[in-house]
Short mmCIF file of C-alpha atoms and ligand atoms in Angstrom, two decimals:
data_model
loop_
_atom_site.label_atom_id
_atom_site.label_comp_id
_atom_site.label_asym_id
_atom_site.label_seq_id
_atom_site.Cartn_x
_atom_site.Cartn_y
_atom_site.Cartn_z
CA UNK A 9 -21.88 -36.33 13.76
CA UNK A 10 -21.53 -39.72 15.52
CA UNK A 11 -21.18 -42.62 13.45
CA UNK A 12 -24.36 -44.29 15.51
CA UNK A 13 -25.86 -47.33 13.65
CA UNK A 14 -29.50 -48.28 14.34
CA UNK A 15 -32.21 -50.34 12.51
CA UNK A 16 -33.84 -48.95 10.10
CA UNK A 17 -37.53 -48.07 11.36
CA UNK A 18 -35.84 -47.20 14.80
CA UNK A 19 -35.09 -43.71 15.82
CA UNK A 20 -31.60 -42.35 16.19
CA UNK A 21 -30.68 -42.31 20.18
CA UNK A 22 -32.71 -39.87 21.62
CA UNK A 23 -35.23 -38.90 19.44
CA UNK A 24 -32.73 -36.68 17.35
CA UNK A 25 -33.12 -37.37 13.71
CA UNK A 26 -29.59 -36.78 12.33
CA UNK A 27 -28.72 -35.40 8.71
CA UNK A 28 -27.40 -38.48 7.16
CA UNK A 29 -25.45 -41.38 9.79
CA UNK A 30 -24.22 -44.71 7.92
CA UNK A 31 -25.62 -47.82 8.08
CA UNK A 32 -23.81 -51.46 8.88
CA UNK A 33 -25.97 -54.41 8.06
CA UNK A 34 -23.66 -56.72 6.86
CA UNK A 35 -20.52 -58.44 7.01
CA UNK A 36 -18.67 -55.45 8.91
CA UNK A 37 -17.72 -57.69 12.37
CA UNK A 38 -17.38 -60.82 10.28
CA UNK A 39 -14.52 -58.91 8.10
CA UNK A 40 -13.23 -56.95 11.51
CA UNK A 41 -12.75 -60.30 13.05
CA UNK A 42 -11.05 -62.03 10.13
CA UNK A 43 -8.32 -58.81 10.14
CA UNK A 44 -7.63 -59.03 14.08
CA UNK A 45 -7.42 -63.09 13.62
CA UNK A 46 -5.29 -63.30 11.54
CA UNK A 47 -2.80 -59.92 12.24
CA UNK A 48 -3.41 -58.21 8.90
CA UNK A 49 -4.52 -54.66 10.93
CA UNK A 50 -2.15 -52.06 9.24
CA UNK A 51 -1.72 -50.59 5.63
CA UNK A 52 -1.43 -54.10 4.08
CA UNK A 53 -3.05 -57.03 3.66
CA UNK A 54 -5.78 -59.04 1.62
CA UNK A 55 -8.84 -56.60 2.21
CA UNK A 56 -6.89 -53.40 0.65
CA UNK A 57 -6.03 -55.38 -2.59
CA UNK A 58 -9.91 -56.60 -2.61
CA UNK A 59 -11.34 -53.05 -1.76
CA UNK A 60 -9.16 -51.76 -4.80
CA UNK A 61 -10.63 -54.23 -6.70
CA UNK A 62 -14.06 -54.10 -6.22
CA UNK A 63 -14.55 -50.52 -6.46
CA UNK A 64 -12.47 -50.06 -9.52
CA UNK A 65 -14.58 -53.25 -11.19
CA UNK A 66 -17.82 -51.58 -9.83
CA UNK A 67 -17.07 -48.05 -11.19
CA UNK A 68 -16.15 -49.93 -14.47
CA UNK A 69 -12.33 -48.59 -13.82
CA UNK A 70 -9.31 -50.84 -14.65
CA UNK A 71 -7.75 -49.65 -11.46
CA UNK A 72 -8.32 -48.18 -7.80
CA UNK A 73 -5.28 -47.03 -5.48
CA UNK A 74 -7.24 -47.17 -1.85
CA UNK A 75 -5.87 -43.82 -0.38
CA UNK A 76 -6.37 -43.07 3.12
CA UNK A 77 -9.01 -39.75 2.67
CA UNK A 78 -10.54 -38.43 -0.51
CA UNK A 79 -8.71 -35.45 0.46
CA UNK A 80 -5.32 -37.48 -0.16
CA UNK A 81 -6.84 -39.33 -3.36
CA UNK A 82 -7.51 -35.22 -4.90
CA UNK A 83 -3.82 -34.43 -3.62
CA UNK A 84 -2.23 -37.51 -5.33
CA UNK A 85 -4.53 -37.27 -8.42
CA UNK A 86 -2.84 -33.24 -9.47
CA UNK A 87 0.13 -34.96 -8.52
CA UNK A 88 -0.14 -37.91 -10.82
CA UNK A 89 -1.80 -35.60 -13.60
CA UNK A 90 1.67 -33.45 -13.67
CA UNK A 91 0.16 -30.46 -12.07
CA UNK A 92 3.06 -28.24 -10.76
CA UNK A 93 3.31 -25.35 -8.93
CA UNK A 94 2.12 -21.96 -10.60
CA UNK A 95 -0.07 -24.12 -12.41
CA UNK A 96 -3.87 -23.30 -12.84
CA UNK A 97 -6.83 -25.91 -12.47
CA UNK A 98 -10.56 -25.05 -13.33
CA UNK A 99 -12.74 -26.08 -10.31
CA UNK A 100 -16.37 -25.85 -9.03
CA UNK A 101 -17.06 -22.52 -6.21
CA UNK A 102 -19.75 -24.22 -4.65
CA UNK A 103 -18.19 -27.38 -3.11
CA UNK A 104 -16.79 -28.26 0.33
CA UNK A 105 -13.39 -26.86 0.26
CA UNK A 106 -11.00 -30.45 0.54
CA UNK A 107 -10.57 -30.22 -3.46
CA UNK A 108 -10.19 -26.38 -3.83
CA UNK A 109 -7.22 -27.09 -0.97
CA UNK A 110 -5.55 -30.19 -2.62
CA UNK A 111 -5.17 -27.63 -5.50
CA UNK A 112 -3.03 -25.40 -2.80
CA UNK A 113 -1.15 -28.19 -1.78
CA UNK A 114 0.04 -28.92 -5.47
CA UNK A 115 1.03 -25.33 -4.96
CA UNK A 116 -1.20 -24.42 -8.21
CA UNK A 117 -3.70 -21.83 -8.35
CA UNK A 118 -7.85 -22.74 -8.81
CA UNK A 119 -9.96 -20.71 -11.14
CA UNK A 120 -13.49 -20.57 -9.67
CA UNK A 121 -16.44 -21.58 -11.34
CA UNK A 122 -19.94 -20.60 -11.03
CA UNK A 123 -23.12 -23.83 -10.77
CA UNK A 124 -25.07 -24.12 -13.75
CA UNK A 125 -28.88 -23.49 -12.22
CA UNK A 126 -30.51 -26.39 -13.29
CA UNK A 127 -28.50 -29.23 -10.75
CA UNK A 128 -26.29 -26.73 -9.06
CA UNK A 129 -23.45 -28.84 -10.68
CA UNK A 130 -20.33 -26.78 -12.40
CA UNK A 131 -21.72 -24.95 -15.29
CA UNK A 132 -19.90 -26.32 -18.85
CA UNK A 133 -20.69 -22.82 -20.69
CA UNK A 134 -18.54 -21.23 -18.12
CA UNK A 135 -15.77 -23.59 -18.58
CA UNK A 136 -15.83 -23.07 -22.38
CA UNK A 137 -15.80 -19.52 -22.28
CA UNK A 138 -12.92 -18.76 -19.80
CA UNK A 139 -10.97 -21.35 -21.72
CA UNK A 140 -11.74 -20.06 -25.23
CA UNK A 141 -12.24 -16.61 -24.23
CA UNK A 142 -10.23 -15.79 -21.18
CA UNK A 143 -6.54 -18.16 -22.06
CA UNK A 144 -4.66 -18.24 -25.04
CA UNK A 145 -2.60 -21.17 -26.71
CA UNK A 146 0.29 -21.19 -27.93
CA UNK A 147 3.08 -23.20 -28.03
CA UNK A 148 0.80 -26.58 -27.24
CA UNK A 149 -0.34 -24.78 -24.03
CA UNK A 150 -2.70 -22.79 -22.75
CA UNK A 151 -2.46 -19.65 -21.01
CA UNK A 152 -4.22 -17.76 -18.53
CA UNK A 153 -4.18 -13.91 -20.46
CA UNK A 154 -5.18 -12.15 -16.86
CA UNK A 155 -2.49 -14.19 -14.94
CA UNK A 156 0.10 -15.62 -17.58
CA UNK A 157 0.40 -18.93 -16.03
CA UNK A 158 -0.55 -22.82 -17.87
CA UNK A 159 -3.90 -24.09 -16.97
CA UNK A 160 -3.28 -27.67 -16.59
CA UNK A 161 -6.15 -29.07 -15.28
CA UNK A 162 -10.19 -29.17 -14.71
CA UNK A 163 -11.67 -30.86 -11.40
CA UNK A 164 -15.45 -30.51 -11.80
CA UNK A 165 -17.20 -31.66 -8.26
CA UNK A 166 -20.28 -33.75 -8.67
CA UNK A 167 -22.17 -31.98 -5.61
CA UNK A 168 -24.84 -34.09 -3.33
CA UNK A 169 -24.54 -37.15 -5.59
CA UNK A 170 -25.44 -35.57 -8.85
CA UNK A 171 -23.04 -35.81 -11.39
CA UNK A 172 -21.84 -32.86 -13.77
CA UNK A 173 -22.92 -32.27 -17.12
CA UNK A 174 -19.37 -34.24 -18.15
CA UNK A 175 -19.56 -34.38 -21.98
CA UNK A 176 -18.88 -30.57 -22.53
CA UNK A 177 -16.40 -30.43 -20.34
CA UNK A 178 -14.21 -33.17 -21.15
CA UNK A 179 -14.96 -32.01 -24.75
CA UNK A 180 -13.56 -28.66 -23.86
CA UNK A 181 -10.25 -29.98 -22.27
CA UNK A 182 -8.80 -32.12 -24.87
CA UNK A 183 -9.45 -29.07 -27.13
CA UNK A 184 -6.28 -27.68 -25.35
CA UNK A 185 -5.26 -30.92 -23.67
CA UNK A 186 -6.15 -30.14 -20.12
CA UNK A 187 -6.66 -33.52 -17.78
CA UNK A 188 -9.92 -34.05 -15.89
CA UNK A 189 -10.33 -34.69 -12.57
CA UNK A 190 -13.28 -36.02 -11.02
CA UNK A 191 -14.19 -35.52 -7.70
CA UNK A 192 -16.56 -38.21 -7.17
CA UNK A 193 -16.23 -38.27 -4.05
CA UNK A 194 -20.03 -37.39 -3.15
CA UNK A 195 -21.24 -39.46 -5.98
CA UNK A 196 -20.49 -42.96 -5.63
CA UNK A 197 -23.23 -45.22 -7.52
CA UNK A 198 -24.42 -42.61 -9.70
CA UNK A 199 -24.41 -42.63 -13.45
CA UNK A 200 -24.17 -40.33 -16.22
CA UNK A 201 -25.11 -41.17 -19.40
CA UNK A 202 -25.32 -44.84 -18.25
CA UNK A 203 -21.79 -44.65 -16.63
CA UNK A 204 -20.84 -44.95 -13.47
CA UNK A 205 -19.62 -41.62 -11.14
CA UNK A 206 -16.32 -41.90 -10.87
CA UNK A 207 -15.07 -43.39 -14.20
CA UNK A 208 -16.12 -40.59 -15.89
CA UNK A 209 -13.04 -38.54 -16.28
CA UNK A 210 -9.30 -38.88 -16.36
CA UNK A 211 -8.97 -39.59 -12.84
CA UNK A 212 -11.39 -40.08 -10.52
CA UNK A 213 -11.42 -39.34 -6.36
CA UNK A 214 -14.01 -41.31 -3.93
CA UNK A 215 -14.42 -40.88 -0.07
CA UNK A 216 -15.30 -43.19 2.40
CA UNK A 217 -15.53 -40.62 5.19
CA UNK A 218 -17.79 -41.35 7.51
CA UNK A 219 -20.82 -39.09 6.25
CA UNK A 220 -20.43 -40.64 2.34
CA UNK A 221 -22.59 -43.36 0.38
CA UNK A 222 -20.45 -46.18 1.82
CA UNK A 223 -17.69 -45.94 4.91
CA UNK A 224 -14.52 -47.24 6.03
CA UNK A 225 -14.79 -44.72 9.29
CA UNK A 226 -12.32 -42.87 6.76
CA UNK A 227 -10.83 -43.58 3.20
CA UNK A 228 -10.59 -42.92 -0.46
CA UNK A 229 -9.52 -44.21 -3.61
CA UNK A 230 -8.36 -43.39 -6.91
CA UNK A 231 -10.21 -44.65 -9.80
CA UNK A 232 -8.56 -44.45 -13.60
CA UNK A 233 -7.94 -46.53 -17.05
CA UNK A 234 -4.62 -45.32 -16.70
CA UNK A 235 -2.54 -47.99 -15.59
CA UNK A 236 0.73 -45.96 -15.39
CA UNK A 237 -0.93 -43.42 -12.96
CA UNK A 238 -2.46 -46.13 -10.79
CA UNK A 239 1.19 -47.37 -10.39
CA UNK A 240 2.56 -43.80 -9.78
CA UNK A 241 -0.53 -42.94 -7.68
CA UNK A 242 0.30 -45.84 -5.09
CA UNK A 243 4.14 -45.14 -5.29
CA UNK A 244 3.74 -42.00 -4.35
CA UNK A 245 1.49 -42.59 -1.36
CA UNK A 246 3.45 -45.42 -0.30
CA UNK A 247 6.43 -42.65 0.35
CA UNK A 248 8.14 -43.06 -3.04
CA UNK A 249 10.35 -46.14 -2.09
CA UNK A 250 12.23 -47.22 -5.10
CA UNK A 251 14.47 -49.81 -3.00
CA UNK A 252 12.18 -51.81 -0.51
CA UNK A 253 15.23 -53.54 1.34
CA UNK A 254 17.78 -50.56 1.13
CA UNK A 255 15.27 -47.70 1.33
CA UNK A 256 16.62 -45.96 -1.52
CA UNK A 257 13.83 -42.77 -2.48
CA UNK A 258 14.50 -40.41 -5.18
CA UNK A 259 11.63 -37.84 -4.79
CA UNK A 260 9.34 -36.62 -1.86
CA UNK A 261 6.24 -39.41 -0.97
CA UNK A 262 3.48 -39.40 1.38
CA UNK A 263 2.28 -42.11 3.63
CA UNK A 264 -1.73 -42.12 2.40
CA UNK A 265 -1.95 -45.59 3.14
CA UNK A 266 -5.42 -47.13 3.69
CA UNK A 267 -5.49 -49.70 6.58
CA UNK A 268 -6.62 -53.23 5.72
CA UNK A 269 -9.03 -52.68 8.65
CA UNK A 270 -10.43 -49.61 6.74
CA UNK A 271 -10.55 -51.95 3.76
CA UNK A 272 -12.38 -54.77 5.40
CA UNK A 273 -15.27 -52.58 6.58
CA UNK A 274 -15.29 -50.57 2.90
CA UNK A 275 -15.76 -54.49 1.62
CA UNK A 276 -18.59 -54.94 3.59
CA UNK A 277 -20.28 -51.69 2.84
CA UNK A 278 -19.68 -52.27 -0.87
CA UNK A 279 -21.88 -55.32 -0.47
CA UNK A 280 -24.77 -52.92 0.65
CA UNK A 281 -24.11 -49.88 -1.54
CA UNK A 282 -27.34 -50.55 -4.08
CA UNK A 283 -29.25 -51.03 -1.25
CA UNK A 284 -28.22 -47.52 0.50
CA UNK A 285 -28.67 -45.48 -2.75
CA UNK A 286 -32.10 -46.91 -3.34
CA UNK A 287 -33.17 -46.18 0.28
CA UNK A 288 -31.64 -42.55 -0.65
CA UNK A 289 -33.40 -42.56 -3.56
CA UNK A 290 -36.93 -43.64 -2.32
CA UNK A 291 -36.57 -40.54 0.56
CA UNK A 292 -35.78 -38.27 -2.05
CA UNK A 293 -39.17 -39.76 -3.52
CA UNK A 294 -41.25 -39.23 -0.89
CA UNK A 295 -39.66 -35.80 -0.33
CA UNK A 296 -40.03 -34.63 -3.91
CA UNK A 297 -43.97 -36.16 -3.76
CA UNK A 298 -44.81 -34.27 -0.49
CA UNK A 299 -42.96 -31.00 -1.07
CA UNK A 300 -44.05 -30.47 -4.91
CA UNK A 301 -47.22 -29.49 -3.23
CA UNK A 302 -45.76 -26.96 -0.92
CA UNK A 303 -45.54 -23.41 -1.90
CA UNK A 304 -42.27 -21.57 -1.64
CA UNK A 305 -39.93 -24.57 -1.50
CA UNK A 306 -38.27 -26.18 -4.78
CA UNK A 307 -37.07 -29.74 -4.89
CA UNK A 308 -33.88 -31.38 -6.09
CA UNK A 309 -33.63 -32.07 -9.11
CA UNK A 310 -32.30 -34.63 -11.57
CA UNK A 311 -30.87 -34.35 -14.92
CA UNK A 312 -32.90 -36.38 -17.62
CA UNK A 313 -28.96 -37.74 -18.68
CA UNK A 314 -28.25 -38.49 -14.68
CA UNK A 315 -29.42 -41.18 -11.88
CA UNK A 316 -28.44 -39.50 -8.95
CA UNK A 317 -27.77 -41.36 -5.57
CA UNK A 318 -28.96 -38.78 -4.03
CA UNK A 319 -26.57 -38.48 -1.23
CA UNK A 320 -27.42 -35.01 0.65
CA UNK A 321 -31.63 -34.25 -0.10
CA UNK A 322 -31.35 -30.96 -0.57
CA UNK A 323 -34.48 -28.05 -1.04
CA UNK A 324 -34.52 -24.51 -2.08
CA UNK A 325 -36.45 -22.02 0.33
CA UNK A 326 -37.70 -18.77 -1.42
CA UNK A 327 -38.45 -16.83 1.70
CA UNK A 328 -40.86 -14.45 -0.08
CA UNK A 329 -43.13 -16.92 -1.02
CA UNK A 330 -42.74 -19.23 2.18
CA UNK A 331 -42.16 -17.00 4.93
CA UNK A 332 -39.19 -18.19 6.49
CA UNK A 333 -35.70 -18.29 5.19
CA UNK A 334 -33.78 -21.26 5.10
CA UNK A 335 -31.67 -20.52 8.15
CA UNK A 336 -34.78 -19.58 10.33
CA UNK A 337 -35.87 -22.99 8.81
CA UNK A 338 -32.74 -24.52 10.15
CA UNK A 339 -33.64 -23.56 13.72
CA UNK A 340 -37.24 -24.47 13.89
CA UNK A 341 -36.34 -27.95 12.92
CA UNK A 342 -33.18 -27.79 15.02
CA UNK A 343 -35.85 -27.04 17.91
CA UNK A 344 -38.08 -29.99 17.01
CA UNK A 345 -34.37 -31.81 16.92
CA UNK A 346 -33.82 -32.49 13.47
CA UNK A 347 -30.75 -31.51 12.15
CA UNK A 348 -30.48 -29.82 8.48
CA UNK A 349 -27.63 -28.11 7.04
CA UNK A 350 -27.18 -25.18 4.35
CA UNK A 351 -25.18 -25.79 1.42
CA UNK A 352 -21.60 -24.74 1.45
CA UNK A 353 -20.28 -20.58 1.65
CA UNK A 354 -18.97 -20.47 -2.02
CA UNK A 355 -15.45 -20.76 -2.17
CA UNK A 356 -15.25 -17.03 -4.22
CA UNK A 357 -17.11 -15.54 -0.76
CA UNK A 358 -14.87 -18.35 1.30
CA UNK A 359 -12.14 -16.17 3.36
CA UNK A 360 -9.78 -18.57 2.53
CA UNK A 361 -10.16 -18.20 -1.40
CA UNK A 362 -11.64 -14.96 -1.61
CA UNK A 363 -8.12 -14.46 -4.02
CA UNK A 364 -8.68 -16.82 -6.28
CA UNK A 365 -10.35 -15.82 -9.83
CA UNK A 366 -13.95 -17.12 -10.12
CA UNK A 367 -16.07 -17.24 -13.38
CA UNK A 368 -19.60 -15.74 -12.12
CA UNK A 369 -20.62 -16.86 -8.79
CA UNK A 370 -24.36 -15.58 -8.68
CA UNK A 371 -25.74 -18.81 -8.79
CA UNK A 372 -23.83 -20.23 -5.84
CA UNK A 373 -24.46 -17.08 -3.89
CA UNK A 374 -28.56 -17.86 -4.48
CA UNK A 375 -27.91 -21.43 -3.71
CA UNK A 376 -26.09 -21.11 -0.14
CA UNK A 377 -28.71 -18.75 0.52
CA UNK A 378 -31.63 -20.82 -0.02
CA UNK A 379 -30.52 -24.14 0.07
CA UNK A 380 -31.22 -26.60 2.83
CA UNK A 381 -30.41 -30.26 3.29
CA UNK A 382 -32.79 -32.30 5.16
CA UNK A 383 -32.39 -35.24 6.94
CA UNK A 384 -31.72 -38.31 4.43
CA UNK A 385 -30.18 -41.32 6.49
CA UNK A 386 -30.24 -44.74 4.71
CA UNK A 387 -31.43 -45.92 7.72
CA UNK A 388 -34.18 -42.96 8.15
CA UNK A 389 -37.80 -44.65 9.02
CA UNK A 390 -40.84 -43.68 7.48
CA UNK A 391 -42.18 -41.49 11.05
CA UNK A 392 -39.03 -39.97 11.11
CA UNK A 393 -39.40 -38.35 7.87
CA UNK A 394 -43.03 -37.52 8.11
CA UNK A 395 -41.48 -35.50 11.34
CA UNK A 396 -39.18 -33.76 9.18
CA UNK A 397 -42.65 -33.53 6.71
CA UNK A 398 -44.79 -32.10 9.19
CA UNK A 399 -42.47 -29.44 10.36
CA UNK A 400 -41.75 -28.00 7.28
CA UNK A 401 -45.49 -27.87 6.38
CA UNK A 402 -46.15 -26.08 9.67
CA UNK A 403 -44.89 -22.88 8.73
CA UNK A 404 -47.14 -22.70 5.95
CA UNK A 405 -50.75 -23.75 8.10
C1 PLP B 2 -15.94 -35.35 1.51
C2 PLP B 2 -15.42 -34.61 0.36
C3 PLP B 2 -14.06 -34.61 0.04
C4 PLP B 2 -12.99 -35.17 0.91
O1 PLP B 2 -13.12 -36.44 1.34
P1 PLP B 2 -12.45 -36.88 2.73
O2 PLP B 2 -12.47 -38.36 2.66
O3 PLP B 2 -13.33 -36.33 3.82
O4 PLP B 2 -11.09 -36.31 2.79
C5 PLP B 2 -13.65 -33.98 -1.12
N1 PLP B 2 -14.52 -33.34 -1.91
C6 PLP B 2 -15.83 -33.27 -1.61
C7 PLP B 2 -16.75 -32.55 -2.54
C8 PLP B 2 -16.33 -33.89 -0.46
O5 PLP B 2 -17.62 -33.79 -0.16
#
């Protein structure tokens, strides 16, 4: 998707309305300009130290490593949590792959979990009962009985902005001292419980890709309490250099640098974040008002304990009672062009995990069949989504 910008109340370039484009209403040029005047462009500089700052302060963290890709922040995160090969980590099947990968590169092993029903987030229960039913401990770890090896770790995904049902599961790590991972990066400016998305767990991952809640084009960031991690998280991605002058490296590193030019927009679009997730949330409003009326579809939902930002508006199409199935869906709107996406193939069904172990599955196979996500740009107007509206109350006059 192109990274167009455009006023909100105008439509995208040529009458397409897009899934979700970013929006830049603020200081991004001013910022730009003050990195190109004064030669601070590359992977250091004023804005990265500011970036780090700000998020970790707004996430109510005590540190943020900026990490070029969220992707890189999940890599570096096993790395920092002393995940080592053979080990096991606990992580959601329905999710866009980049986390059940960074487990791969760790060369560890994920255990797939099923979505609870309810917010389609990973399901606690499940994670309790493989754990207590499905490992054993002994000798301070804990054991996978089917495979022998140490699960280490638990990465629960907070899918389309919603955050997991955390309590249970952090409660269900330190019962065998497992560290949790957060993958927050779809979740930015959400809370649980009154806390923010990303400061919920151990360690926790953000994105700035270009299709997230804020964007630096592309970027991510580390968010923890854990001040010796933060250091080890940005030695590592800084390649591991243990002698700046003499270039002296005792292990392997990884240049996940973000760019100060990255930074300065992600400073900017920090400025505007409560104003994106409220636009977010007042679509989802109008969605969830219009659609509760229409038989056949079910809305997204959010957790009394959550405040979701909303970041992907996403419906459920029961193609017995509405007529259509949410891929035919998908084309009629695609032919009126509005773009709308299903939810991700589970990563048990995924080719490219179909090894792994999973822990049910059945509720992310009914979700990526029914599942749709409709267009929900901060910058969407009000006749653009009464297009999007209309079309799906067509099918049913
Ligand atoms: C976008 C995304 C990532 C990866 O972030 P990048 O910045 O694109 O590397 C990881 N996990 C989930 C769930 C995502 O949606």
């Amino acid at each position: 998707m192109a990274s167009t910008s455009f006023e909100p109340g105008a439509l995208a370039p040529s009458g397409m309305i897009p899934l979700s484009v970013p929006l830049f209403g603020g200081n991004e040029w001013k910022y730009l300009k003050e990195c190109l005047d004064s030669g601070w462009v590359s992977s250091a500089g004023p804005f990265v130290d500011r970036f780090e700052r700000e998020v970790a302060d707004y996430v109510g963290a005590g540190h943020g490593v900026a990490i070029v890709n969220g992707t890189a922040a999940l890599h570096t995160s096993l790395l920092v949590a002393g995940v080592k090969p053979d080990d096991e980590v606990l992580v959601s099947t329905l999710t866009f792959i980049a986390p059940v990968n960074t487990i791969r590169y760790a060369g560890a092993w994920p255990v797939l979990i099923d979505a609870e029903p309810a917010h389609w987030q990973m399901d606690p229960q499940r994670v309790a009962d493989f754990l207590d039913h499905e490992c054993r401990w002994s000798n301070n770890e804990l054991r996978n009985r089917r495979t022998g090896r140490r699960v280490k770790a638990i990465l629960p995904v907070n899918i389309l902005g919603h955050p997991c049902d955390m309590e249970p599961i952090i409660a269900a790590a330190r019962k065998y001292n497992l560290i949790v991972i957060e993958d927050a990066t779809e979740s930015l400016g959400a809370d649980y419980k009154g806390r923010k998305a990303g400061n919920l767990a151990d360690i926790g991952c953000l994105s700035f890709n270009g299709n997230k809640i804020i964007t630096t084009g592309g970027g991510g960031m580390i968010v923890t309490d854990n001040a010796a991690w933060a250091e080890r998280a940005k030695y590592l991605t800084t390649q591991a250099k243990d002698d700046p002058v003499e270039y002296v490296h005792h292990e392997v590193g990884y240049n996940y640098r973000l760019t100060n030019i990255q930074a300065a927009l992600g400073c900017a679009q920090m400025e505007q974040m409560e104003l994106v997730v409220a636009k977010k949330r007042d679509i989802a409003d109008r969605y969830n008002a219009a659609l509760s009326e229409l038989p056949g579809t079910s809305l997204m939902r959010e957790a009394t304990w959550a405040r979701s930002n909303f970041w992907m508006y996403t419906i459920l199409i029961d193609e017995a009672i509405y007529g259509e199935n949410s891929r035919a869906v998908m084309r009629r709107l695609a032919s009126e062009g509005i773009q709308s996406r299903p939810l991700w193939q589970p990563m048990h069904q995924s080719p490219a995990c179909r090894m792994f172990q999973v822990q049910g599955g059945e509720v992310a196979e009914l979700l990526n069949r029914d599942a749709l996500t409709l267009p929900c740009s901060a910058g969407l107007s009000f006749d653009e989504q009464g297009r999007v509206l209309d079309c799906l109350q067509a099918a049913v006059r």
